[in-house]
Structures are given as structure tokens and as C-alpha cells.
PDB file of C-alpha atoms in Angstrom:
ATOM      1  CA  MET D   1       9.963   6.417 -20.830  1.00  0.00           C
ATOM      2  CA  LYS D   2       6.975   7.788 -18.967  1.00  0.00           C
ATOM      3  CA  ILE D   3       3.376   8.444 -20.159  1.00  0.00           C
ATOM      4  CA  ILE D   4       1.703  11.014 -17.928  1.00  0.00           C
ATOM      5  CA  VAL D   5      -1.851  11.328 -18.452  1.00  0.00           C
ATOM      6  CA  GLY D   6      -4.179  13.925 -16.938  1.00  0.00           C
ATOM      7  CA  LEU D   7      -7.742  13.179 -16.845  1.00  0.00           C
ATOM      8  CA  GLY D   8     -10.486  15.531 -17.800  1.00  0.00           C
ATOM      9  CA  ASN D   9     -13.397  16.295 -20.297  1.00  0.00           C
ATOM     10  CA  PRO D  10     -12.225  18.085 -23.639  1.00  0.00           C
ATOM     11  CA  GLU D  11     -15.045  20.622 -24.151  1.00  0.00           C
ATOM     12  CA  GLU D  12     -14.291  24.251 -22.960  1.00  0.00           C
ATOM     13  CA  LYS D  13     -17.315  24.377 -20.927  1.00  0.00           C
ATOM     14  CA  TYR D  14     -15.518  21.756 -18.550  1.00  0.00           C
ATOM     15  CA  ALA D  15     -12.193  23.707 -18.522  1.00  0.00           C
ATOM     16  CA  LYS D  16     -12.557  25.201 -15.045  1.00  0.00           C
ATOM     17  CA  THR D  17     -14.457  22.332 -13.236  1.00  0.00           C
ATOM     18  CA  PHE D  18     -13.228  20.137 -10.577  1.00  0.00           C
ATOM     19  CA  HIS D  19     -13.235  17.111 -13.050  1.00  0.00           C
ATOM     20  CA  ASN D  20     -10.599  18.784 -15.114  1.00  0.00           C
ATOM     21  CA  MET D  21      -7.826  18.931 -12.489  1.00  0.00           C
ATOM     22  CA  GLY D  22      -5.846  16.316 -14.120  1.00  0.00           C
ATOM     23  CA  TYR D  23      -6.000  18.326 -17.501  1.00  0.00           C
ATOM     24  CA  ILE D  24      -4.691  21.389 -15.703  1.00  0.00           C
ATOM     25  CA  ALA D  25      -1.893  19.596 -13.819  1.00  0.00           C
ATOM     26  CA  VAL D  26      -0.563  18.034 -17.253  1.00  0.00           C
ATOM     27  CA  GLY D  27      -0.769  21.533 -18.609  1.00  0.00           C
ATOM     28  CA  ASP D  28       1.460  22.497 -15.756  1.00  0.00           C
ATOM     29  CA  VAL D  29       3.683  19.561 -16.460  1.00  0.00           C
ATOM     30  CA  ALA D  30       4.093  20.629 -20.090  1.00  0.00           C
ATOM     31  CA  ALA D  31       4.770  24.302 -19.243  1.00  0.00           C
ATOM     32  CA  LYS D  32       7.592  23.122 -16.904  1.00  0.00           C
ATOM     33  CA  LEU D  33       8.866  20.985 -19.486  1.00  0.00           C
ATOM     34  CA  GLY D  34       8.849  23.785 -22.103  1.00  0.00           C
ATOM     35  CA  VAL D  35       6.671  21.616 -24.443  1.00  0.00           C
ATOM     36  CA  LYS D  36       3.255  22.197 -25.931  1.00  0.00           C
ATOM     37  CA  PHE D  37       0.298  19.936 -26.982  1.00  0.00           C
ATOM     38  CA  LYS D  38       0.864  19.968 -30.649  1.00  0.00           C
ATOM     39  CA  LYS D  39      -0.568  16.686 -32.040  1.00  0.00           C
ATOM     40  CA  LYS D  40      -3.571  14.661 -31.483  1.00  0.00           C
ATOM     41  CA  GLU D  41      -3.170  10.789 -31.409  1.00  0.00           C
ATOM     42  CA  CYS D  42      -4.568   7.900 -29.634  1.00  0.00           C
ATOM     43  CA  GLU D  43      -7.738   9.878 -28.885  1.00  0.00           C
ATOM     44  CA  SER D  44      -5.695  12.411 -26.968  1.00  0.00           C
ATOM     45  CA  TYR D  45      -3.887  15.641 -27.201  1.00  0.00           C
ATOM     46  CA  VAL D  46      -0.234  14.785 -26.745  1.00  0.00           C
ATOM     47  CA  ALA D  47       2.969  16.816 -25.915  1.00  0.00           C
ATOM     48  CA  GLU D  48       6.433  15.199 -26.034  1.00  0.00           C
ATOM     49  CA  GLY D  49       9.265  16.097 -23.791  1.00  0.00           C
ATOM     50  CA  ASN D  50      12.542  14.715 -22.189  1.00  0.00           C
ATOM     51  CA  VAL D  51      13.557  14.573 -18.680  1.00  0.00           C
ATOM     52  CA  ASN D  52      17.120  13.357 -17.976  1.00  0.00           C
ATOM     53  CA  GLY D  53      17.254  12.202 -21.637  1.00  0.00           C
ATOM     54  CA  GLU D  54      14.338   9.994 -21.421  1.00  0.00           C
ATOM     55  CA  LYS D  55      11.222  10.474 -23.528  1.00  0.00           C
ATOM     56  CA  VAL D  56       8.137  11.631 -21.718  1.00  0.00           C
ATOM     57  CA  ILE D  57       4.554  11.621 -23.190  1.00  0.00           C
ATOM     58  CA  ILE D  58       2.041  14.034 -21.856  1.00  0.00           C
ATOM     59  CA  ALA D  59      -1.554  13.503 -22.718  1.00  0.00           C
ATOM     60  CA  ARG D  60      -5.030  14.745 -22.290  1.00  0.00           C
ATOM     61  CA  PRO D  61      -7.540  12.055 -23.582  1.00  0.00           C
ATOM     62  CA  VAL D  62     -10.558  13.601 -25.628  1.00  0.00           C
ATOM     63  CA  THR D  63     -12.705  10.572 -24.955  1.00  0.00           C
ATOM     64  CA  TYR D  64     -14.541  12.226 -21.909  1.00  0.00           C
ATOM     65  CA  MET D  65     -14.015  11.017 -18.566  1.00  0.00           C
ATOM     66  CA  ASN D  66     -15.946   7.726 -18.425  1.00  0.00           C
ATOM     67  CA  LEU D  67     -13.939   6.430 -21.492  1.00  0.00           C
ATOM     68  CA  SER D  68     -10.425   7.465 -20.489  1.00  0.00           C
ATOM     69  CA  GLY D  69      -9.112   3.936 -20.329  1.00  0.00           C
ATOM     70  CA  ARG D  70      -9.641   3.766 -24.215  1.00  0.00           C
ATOM     71  CA  ALA D  71      -7.178   6.511 -24.765  1.00  0.00           C
ATOM     72  CA  VAL D  72      -4.690   5.152 -22.196  1.00  0.00           C
ATOM     73  CA  LYS D  73      -4.744   1.641 -23.674  1.00  0.00           C
ATOM     74  CA  GLN D  74      -3.845   3.264 -27.165  1.00  0.00           C
ATOM     75  CA  LEU D  75      -1.119   5.307 -25.743  1.00  0.00           C
ATOM     76  CA  LEU D  76       0.499   2.350 -24.077  1.00  0.00           C
ATOM     77  CA  ALA D  77       0.363   0.281 -27.287  1.00  0.00           C
ATOM     78  CA  LYS D  78       1.653   3.118 -29.546  1.00  0.00           C
ATOM     79  CA  TYR D  79       4.676   3.747 -27.398  1.00  0.00           C
ATOM     80  CA  LYS D  80       5.286   0.075 -26.407  1.00  0.00           C
ATOM     81  CA  ALA D  81       4.951   0.963 -22.829  1.00  0.00           C
ATOM     82  CA  THR D  82       3.580  -0.800 -19.747  1.00  0.00           C
ATOM     83  CA  ALA D  83       1.690   0.114 -16.716  1.00  0.00           C
ATOM     84  CA  ASP D  84       5.001   0.519 -14.958  1.00  0.00           C
ATOM     85  CA  ASP D  85       5.580   3.437 -17.307  1.00  0.00           C
ATOM     86  CA  LEU D  86       2.111   5.275 -16.493  1.00  0.00           C
ATOM     87  CA  ILE D  87       1.262   8.020 -14.331  1.00  0.00           C
ATOM     88  CA  ILE D  88      -2.376   9.165 -14.218  1.00  0.00           C
ATOM     89  CA  ILE D  89      -3.253  12.611 -12.523  1.00  0.00           C
ATOM     90  CA  TYR D  90      -6.996  13.088 -11.575  1.00  0.00           C
ATOM     91  CA  ASP D  91      -9.396  14.744  -9.307  1.00  0.00           C
ATOM     92  CA  ASP D  92     -10.480  12.680  -6.489  1.00  0.00           C
ATOM     93  CA  TYR D  93     -13.721  13.437  -4.419  1.00  0.00           C
ATOM     94  CA  ASP D  94     -12.513  10.928  -1.772  1.00  0.00           C
ATOM     95  CA  ILE D  95      -9.845  13.336  -0.368  1.00  0.00           C
ATOM     96  CA  PRO D  96     -10.012  16.839   1.171  1.00  0.00           C
ATOM     97  CA  LYS D  97      -9.774  19.845  -1.481  1.00  0.00           C
ATOM     98  CA  GLY D  98      -6.411  21.026  -2.272  1.00  0.00           C
ATOM     99  CA  THR D  99      -4.439  17.979  -1.156  1.00  0.00           C
ATOM    100  CA  VAL D 100      -2.274  15.823  -3.267  1.00  0.00           C
ATOM    101  CA  ARG D 101      -1.932  12.219  -2.753  1.00  0.00           C
ATOM    102  CA  ILE D 102       0.305   9.669  -4.758  1.00  0.00           C
ATOM    103  CA  ARG D 103       0.030   5.981  -4.666  1.00  0.00           C
ATOM    104  CA  PRO D 104       1.776   3.329  -6.526  1.00  0.00           C
ATOM    105  CA  SER D 105      -1.471   1.393  -7.307  1.00  0.00           C
ATOM    106  CA  GLY D 106      -4.971   0.904  -5.857  1.00  0.00           C
ATOM    107  CA  SER D 107      -8.647   0.916  -6.717  1.00  0.00           C
ATOM    108  CA  ALA D 108     -10.757   3.353  -8.768  1.00  0.00           C
ATOM    109  CA  GLY D 109     -12.728   4.516  -5.549  1.00  0.00           C
ATOM    110  CA  THR D 110     -15.472   6.526  -6.934  1.00  0.00           C
ATOM    111  CA  HIS D 111     -13.801   7.825  -9.997  1.00  0.00           C
ATOM    112  CA  ASN D 112     -15.177   6.546 -13.387  1.00  0.00           C
ATOM    113  CA  GLY D 113     -12.150   7.487 -15.389  1.00  0.00           C
ATOM    114  CA  MET D 114     -10.072   5.390 -13.129  1.00  0.00           C
ATOM    115  CA  ARG D 115     -12.465   2.565 -13.477  1.00  0.00           C
ATOM    116  CA  SER D 116     -12.336   2.817 -17.202  1.00  0.00           C
ATOM    117  CA  ILE D 117      -8.585   2.934 -17.315  1.00  0.00           C
ATOM    118  CA  ILE D 118      -8.321  -0.174 -14.726  1.00  0.00           C
ATOM    119  CA  SER D 119     -10.809  -2.163 -16.929  1.00  0.00           C
ATOM    120  CA  GLU D 120      -9.100  -1.429 -20.367  1.00  0.00           C
ATOM    121  CA  ILE D 121      -5.475  -2.256 -19.344  1.00  0.00           C
ATOM    122  CA  ASN D 122      -6.435  -4.859 -17.045  1.00  0.00           C
ATOM    123  CA  THR D 123      -4.371  -3.761 -13.890  1.00  0.00           C
ATOM    124  CA  SER D 124      -4.465  -1.264 -11.313  1.00  0.00           C
ATOM    125  CA  ASP D 125      -0.766  -1.425 -10.563  1.00  0.00           C
ATOM    126  CA  PHE D 126       0.325   2.039 -11.963  1.00  0.00           C
ATOM    127  CA  VAL D 127       1.127   5.128 -10.174  1.00  0.00           C
ATOM    128  CA  ARG D 128      -1.701   7.740  -9.748  1.00  0.00           C
ATOM    129  CA  ILE D 129      -1.423  11.475  -8.481  1.00  0.00           C
ATOM    130  CA  ARG D 130      -4.685  12.445  -7.019  1.00  0.00           C
ATOM    131  CA  ILE D 131      -5.787  16.015  -6.356  1.00  0.00           C
ATOM    132  CA  GLY D 132      -8.349  16.187  -3.654  1.00  0.00           C
ATOM    133  CA  ILE D 133     -11.550  18.069  -4.479  1.00  0.00           C
ATOM    134  CA  ARG D 134     -13.935  17.196  -1.624  1.00  0.00           C
ATOM    135  CA  ASP D 135     -15.493  20.208   0.239  1.00  0.00           C
ATOM    136  CA  SER D 136     -17.072  18.983   3.327  1.00  0.00           C
ATOM    137  CA  GLU D 137     -19.445  22.128   3.375  1.00  0.00           C
ATOM    138  CA  VAL D 138     -21.006  21.208  -0.057  1.00  0.00           C
ATOM    139  CA  ASN D 139     -23.815  18.773   0.082  1.00  0.00           C
ATOM    140  CA  ILE D 140     -24.726  18.000  -3.641  1.00  0.00           C
ATOM    141  CA  PRO D 141     -24.464  14.903  -5.602  1.00  0.00           C
ATOM    142  CA  ILE D 142     -21.112  13.964  -6.593  1.00  0.00           C
ATOM    143  CA  ILE D 143     -21.828  14.165 -10.370  1.00  0.00           C
ATOM    144  CA  ASN D 144     -23.188  17.805  -9.908  1.00  0.00           C
ATOM    145  CA  TYR D 145     -20.167  18.642  -7.747  1.00  0.00           C
ATOM    146  CA  VAL D 146     -17.360  17.389 -10.082  1.00  0.00           C
ATOM    147  CA  LEU D 147     -18.823  19.106 -12.918  1.00  0.00           C
ATOM    148  CA  SER D 148     -19.179  22.407 -11.117  1.00  0.00           C
ATOM    149  CA  GLU D 149     -16.511  25.181 -11.550  1.00  0.00           C
ATOM    150  CA  VAL D 150     -13.851  25.836  -8.759  1.00  0.00           C
ATOM    151  CA  LYS D 151     -15.124  28.468  -6.457  1.00  0.00           C
ATOM    152  CA  LYS D 152     -13.007  31.781  -6.892  1.00  0.00           C
ATOM    153  CA  GLU D 153     -12.063  31.705  -3.249  1.00  0.00           C
ATOM    154  CA  ASP D 154     -10.512  28.238  -3.630  1.00  0.00           C
ATOM    155  CA  TYR D 155      -8.638  29.089  -6.953  1.00  0.00           C
ATOM    156  CA  GLU D 156      -5.334  29.622  -5.497  1.00  0.00           C
ATOM    157  CA  LEU D 157      -5.493  26.579  -3.380  1.00  0.00           C
ATOM    158  CA  PHE D 158      -6.260  24.248  -6.526  1.00  0.00           C
ATOM    159  CA  ILE D 159      -3.642  26.314  -8.583  1.00  0.00           C
ATOM    160  CA  ALA D 160      -1.080  25.171  -5.815  1.00  0.00           C
ATOM    161  CA  ALA D 161      -2.250  21.543  -5.755  1.00  0.00           C
ATOM    162  CA  SER D 162      -1.922  21.251  -9.570  1.00  0.00           C
ATOM    163  CA  ASN D 163       1.464  22.688  -9.554  1.00  0.00           C
ATOM    164  CA  ARG D 164       2.460  20.182  -6.591  1.00  0.00           C
ATOM    165  CA  ALA D 165       1.088  17.421  -8.641  1.00  0.00           C
ATOM    166  CA  ALA D 166       2.973  18.552 -11.816  1.00  0.00           C
ATOM    167  CA  ASP D 167       6.141  18.722  -9.780  1.00  0.00           C
ATOM    168  CA  ALA D 168       5.567  15.077  -8.451  1.00  0.00           C
ATOM    169  CA  ALA D 169       4.930  13.751 -11.937  1.00  0.00           C
ATOM    170  CA  ILE D 170       8.211  15.374 -13.157  1.00  0.00           C
ATOM    171  CA  ALA D 171      10.067  13.787 -10.067  1.00  0.00           C
ATOM    172  CA  LEU D 172       8.671  10.443 -11.027  1.00  0.00           C
ATOM    173  CA  ALA D 173       9.733  10.889 -14.713  1.00  0.00           C
ATOM    174  CA  LYS D 174      13.169  11.761 -13.533  1.00  0.00           C
ATOM    175  CA  GLY D 175      13.207   8.164 -11.800  1.00  0.00           C
ATOM    176  CA  GLU D 176      12.866   9.175  -8.362  1.00  0.00           C
ATOM    177  CA  LYS D 177      11.459   6.309  -6.324  1.00  0.00           C
ATOM    178  CA  THR D 178       7.674   6.479  -5.671  1.00  0.00           C
ATOM    179  CA  GLU D 179       8.010   6.164  -1.929  1.00  0.00           C
ATOM    180  CA  LEU D 180      10.304   9.269  -1.726  1.00  0.00           C
ATOM    181  CA  VAL D 181       8.022  11.307  -4.120  1.00  0.00           C
ATOM    182  CA  MET D 182       5.055  10.197  -1.946  1.00  0.00           C
ATOM    183  CA  THR D 183       6.910  11.568   1.216  1.00  0.00           C
ATOM    184  CA  ALA D 184       7.793  14.696  -0.463  1.00  0.00           C
ATOM    185  CA  TYR D 185       4.451  15.616  -2.092  1.00  0.00           C
ATOM    186  CA  ASN D 186       1.510  13.966  -0.143  1.00  0.00           C
ATOM    187  CA  GLY D 187      -0.613  16.231   1.944  1.00  0.00           C
TER     188      GLY D 187
END
């Protein structure tokens, strides 16, 4: 079993913001697996799929970004899963826009959603797929930037990054080794 969680904010006004890249990417995962977000549980919208006969839970927490850990903790408990079963997809201001970076563990960096998850589940040892959003030409406070909408000229770049992140998540759900997925999708 794998639980793939995309971080974001639930309100429509945040739908096209940088901070919703995780939501967008898990939407791509669900579409590629042919499933829909049909139920609400564990403070998340949830879709269930299968990859190679293994159950895959795809979730979009509705707790808002800073409380994402609450939903992740509930999902792990409900599905009797561990951090080894967890894949988190989220935007990362610390890496250049449009890049995808996969790591088997690590710190939260500047991301409050990741800080919440690490605090709630008491470990940072879980796979994360980061979608870079940093634009070196933009000089505004991080909070204003992450909650701003993706510029039209960058739309295709972020669609491609979201798609790559979704493919990486599915590869991990298939049981491919993290190191191989990192080699194939990082960059």
C-alpha cells in the first residue's frame, strides 16, 4: 500500500497558486490511475486506486497547508500504514521553478505543511516529491509569493512538472526503488 498526499489549500481561490502544486499533481496521479476523489475522510478528499494489485490512497488534505500533518496522521492510522508507505508531493520555494526533486527523507526546509507533517508523525523519514516554484526574478515575501497565481507564461512549465511528479509517484507506488526514481525524474 502507498498513501500519496498532495499538499495545498482547499478553497477555490487557491486553486491556481504555487502553494497548490501538490493538489494539482495528485490530481494528475488520480487521472493517470483512472480514479476520482469521491469521498471525504481523515480531513481529506480521497481517491482509491490500484497499482500492480496494490492499494493506493490519493489524498488532498482540507486542513489548510499549515495543519497538513493532522490529516496525514489520520490517514496513516486509518489505513494502518507507516511512514514507509507515505509519499508527499508539494511545492518547494527552495528549488528553481519547474524542477522536480525526489528525496527519501529530509527536513521541512521553509515549508510549513512539511513542518506540520514531521511534527505530527514524529519522523522525517518518508519520500517527498518537491515541485520547485522559486523564481529568482521575483522579490516579494515568501508567503505572498506562494499564495500568488502561477503566471500564464509559466503555466506549461508547471503542468509539465506536475505531470513528472505524478509519474514519479506512480513509479514509487509500483515498487520501483527510490534511487532509480530519483535518477529518472529529478531535474
